[in-house]
mmCIF file of C-alpha atoms in Angstrom:
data_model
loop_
_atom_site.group_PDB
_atom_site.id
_atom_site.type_symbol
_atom_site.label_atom_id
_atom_site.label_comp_id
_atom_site.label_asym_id
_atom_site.label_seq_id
_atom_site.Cartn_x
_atom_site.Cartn_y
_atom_site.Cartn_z
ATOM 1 C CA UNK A 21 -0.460 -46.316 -6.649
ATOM 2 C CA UNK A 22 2.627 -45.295 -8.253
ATOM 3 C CA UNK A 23 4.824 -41.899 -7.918
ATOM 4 C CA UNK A 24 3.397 -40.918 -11.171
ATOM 5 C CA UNK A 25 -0.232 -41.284 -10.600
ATOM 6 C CA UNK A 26 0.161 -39.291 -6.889
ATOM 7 C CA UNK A 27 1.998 -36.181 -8.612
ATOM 8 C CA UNK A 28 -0.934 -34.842 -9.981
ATOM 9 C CA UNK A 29 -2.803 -34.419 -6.590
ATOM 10 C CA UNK A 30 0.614 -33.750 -4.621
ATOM 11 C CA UNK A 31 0.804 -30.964 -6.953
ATOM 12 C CA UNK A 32 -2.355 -29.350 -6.542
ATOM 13 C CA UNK A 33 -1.893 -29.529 -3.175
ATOM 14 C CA UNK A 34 1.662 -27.642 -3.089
ATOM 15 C CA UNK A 35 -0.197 -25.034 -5.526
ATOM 16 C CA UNK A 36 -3.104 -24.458 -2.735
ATOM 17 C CA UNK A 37 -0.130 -24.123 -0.209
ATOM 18 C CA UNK A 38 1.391 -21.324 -2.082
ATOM 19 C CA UNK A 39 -1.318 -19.488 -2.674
ATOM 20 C CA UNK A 40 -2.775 -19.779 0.926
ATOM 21 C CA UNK A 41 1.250 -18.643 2.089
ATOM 22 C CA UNK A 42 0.800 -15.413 -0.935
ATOM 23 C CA UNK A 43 -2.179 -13.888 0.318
ATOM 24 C CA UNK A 44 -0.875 -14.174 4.211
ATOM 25 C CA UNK A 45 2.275 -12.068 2.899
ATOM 26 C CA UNK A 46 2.557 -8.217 2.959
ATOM 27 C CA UNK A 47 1.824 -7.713 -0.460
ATOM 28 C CA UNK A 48 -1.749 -8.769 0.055
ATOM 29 C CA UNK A 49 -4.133 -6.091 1.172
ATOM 30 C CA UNK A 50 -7.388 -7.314 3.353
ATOM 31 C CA UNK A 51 -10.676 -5.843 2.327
ATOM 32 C CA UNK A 52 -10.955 -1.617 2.161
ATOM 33 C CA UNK A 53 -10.651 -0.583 5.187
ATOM 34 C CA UNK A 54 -12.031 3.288 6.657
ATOM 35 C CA UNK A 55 -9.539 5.518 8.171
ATOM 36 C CA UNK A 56 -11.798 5.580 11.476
ATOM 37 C CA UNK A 57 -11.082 1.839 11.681
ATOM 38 C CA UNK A 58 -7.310 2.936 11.241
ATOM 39 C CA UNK A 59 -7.700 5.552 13.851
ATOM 40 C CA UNK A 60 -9.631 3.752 16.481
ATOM 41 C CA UNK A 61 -7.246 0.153 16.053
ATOM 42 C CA UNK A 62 -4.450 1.332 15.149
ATOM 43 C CA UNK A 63 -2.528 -1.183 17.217
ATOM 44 C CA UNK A 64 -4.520 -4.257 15.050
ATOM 45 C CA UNK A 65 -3.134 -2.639 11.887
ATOM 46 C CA UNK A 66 0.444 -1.834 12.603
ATOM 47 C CA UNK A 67 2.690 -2.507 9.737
ATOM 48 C CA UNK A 68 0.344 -4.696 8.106
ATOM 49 C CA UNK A 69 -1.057 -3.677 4.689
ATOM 50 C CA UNK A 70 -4.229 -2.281 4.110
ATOM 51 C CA UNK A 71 -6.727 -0.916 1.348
ATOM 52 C CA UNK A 72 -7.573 2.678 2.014
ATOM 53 C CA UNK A 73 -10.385 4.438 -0.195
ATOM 54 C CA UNK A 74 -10.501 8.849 -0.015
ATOM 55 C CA UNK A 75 -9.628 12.090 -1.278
ATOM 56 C CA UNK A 76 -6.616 12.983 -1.850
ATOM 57 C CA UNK A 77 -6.080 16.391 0.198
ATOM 58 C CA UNK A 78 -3.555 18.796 1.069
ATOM 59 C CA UNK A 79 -1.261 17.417 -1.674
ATOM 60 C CA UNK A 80 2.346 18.534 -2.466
ATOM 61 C CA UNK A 81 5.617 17.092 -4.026
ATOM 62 C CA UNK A 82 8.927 17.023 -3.450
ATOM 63 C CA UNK A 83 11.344 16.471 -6.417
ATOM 64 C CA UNK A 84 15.278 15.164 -5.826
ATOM 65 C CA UNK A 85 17.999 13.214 -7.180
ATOM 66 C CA UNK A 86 19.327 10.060 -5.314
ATOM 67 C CA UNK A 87 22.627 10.833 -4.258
ATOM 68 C CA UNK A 88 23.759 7.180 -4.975
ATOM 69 C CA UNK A 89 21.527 5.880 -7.717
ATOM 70 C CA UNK A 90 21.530 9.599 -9.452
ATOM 71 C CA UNK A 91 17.298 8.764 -10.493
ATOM 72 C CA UNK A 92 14.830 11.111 -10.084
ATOM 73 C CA UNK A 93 12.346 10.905 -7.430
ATOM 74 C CA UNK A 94 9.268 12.151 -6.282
ATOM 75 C CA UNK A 95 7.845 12.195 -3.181
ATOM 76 C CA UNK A 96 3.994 12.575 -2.756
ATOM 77 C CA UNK A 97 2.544 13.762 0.684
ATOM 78 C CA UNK A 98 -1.316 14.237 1.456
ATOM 79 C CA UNK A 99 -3.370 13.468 3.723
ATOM 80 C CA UNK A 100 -6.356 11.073 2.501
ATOM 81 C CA UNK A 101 -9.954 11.810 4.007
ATOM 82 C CA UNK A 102 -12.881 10.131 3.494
ATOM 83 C CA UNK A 103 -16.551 10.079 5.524
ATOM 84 C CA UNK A 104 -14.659 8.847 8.963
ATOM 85 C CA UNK A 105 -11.547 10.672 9.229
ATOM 86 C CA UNK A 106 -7.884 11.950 7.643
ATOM 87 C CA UNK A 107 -4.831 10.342 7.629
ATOM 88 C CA UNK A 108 -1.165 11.393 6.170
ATOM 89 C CA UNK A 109 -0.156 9.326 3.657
ATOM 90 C CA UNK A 110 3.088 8.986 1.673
ATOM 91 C CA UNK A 111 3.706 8.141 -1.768
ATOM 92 C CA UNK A 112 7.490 7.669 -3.016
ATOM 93 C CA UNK A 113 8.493 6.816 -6.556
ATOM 94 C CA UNK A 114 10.775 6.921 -9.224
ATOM 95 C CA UNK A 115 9.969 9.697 -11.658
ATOM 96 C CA UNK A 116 8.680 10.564 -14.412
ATOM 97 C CA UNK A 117 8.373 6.867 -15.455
ATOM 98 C CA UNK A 118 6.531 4.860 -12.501
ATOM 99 C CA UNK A 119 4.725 7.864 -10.846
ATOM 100 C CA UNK A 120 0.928 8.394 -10.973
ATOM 101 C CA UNK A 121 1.016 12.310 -10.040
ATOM 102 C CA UNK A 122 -1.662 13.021 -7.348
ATOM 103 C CA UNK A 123 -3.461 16.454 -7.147
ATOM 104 C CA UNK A 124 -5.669 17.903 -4.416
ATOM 105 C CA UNK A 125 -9.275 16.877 -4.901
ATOM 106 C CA UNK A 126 -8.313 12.924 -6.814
ATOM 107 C CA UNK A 127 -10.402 9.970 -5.651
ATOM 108 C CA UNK A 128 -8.133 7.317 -4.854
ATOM 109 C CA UNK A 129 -7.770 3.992 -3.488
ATOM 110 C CA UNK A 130 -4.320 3.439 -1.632
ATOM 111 C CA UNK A 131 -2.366 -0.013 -0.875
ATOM 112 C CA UNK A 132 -0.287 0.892 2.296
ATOM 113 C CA UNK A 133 1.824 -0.165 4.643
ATOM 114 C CA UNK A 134 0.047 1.492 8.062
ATOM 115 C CA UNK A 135 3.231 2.586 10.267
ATOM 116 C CA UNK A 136 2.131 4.335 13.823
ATOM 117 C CA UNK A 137 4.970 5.629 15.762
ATOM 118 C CA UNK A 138 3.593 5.934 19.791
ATOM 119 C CA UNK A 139 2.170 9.778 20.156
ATOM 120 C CA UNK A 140 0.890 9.376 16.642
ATOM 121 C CA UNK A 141 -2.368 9.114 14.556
ATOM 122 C CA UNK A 142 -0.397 7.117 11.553
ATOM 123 C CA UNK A 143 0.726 6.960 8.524
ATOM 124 C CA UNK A 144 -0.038 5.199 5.379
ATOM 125 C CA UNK A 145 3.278 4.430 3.178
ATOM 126 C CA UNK A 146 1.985 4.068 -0.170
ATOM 127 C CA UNK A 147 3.165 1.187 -2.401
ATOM 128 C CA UNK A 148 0.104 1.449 -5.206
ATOM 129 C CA UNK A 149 -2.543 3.884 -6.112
ATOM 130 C CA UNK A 150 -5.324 3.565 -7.951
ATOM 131 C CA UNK A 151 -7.114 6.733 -9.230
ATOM 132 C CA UNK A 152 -11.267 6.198 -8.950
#
């Protein structure tokens, strides 16, 4: 067999590599996960992604202007709830153009990176939302 005729198989193979090595990056969230799976494991979720699914509660914003890059941001906190617990979340963005405003009361469905400091229930650090 020639280098011509084993490219076609060599290649699929490199293409099934990469996307086996994409999903087993950060940027890949797992199945939903409940925040009493969060709260109870926390130590099997630490700074890995996850899906979250709740409520939006206890929302407010903060509004400033990056002292170096002089854009606007906004910075979401809440606390997301659903049938097993709450959890704080955090949602930073650039704004107006890139932010999906949250209010009190939205159903949502969070990709976050779970960060637990010792002491601490967690956090979710927002990189998407999705409003239900």
């Amino acid at each position: 067999m020639t280098a011509r005729q084993q490219t076609p198989h060599g290649a699929l193979g490199v293409i099934a590599l990469l996307l086996i090595l994409l999903c087993t990056l950060p940027v890949c969230a797992a199945d939903p996960v409940s925040i009493g799976t969060l709260l109870n494991d926390p130590d099997s979720y630490k700074l890995k992604v996850v899906r979250v699914s709740g409520t939006v509660v206890g929302h407010r914003m903060n509004h400033f202007i990056g002292s170096f890059t002089k854009l606007e941001k906004c910075v979401q906190h809440f606390w997301m709830k659903d049938d097993t617990g709450a959890m704080a979340a955090v949602y930073a963005t650039i704004c107006p153009s890139e932010a999906i405003i949250l209010r009190s009361g939205d159903r949502v469905t969070v990709e976050a990176h779970f960060q637990r400091a010792p002491g601490t229930a967690g956090v979710l650090d927002v990189r998407t939302v999705m409003k239900d």
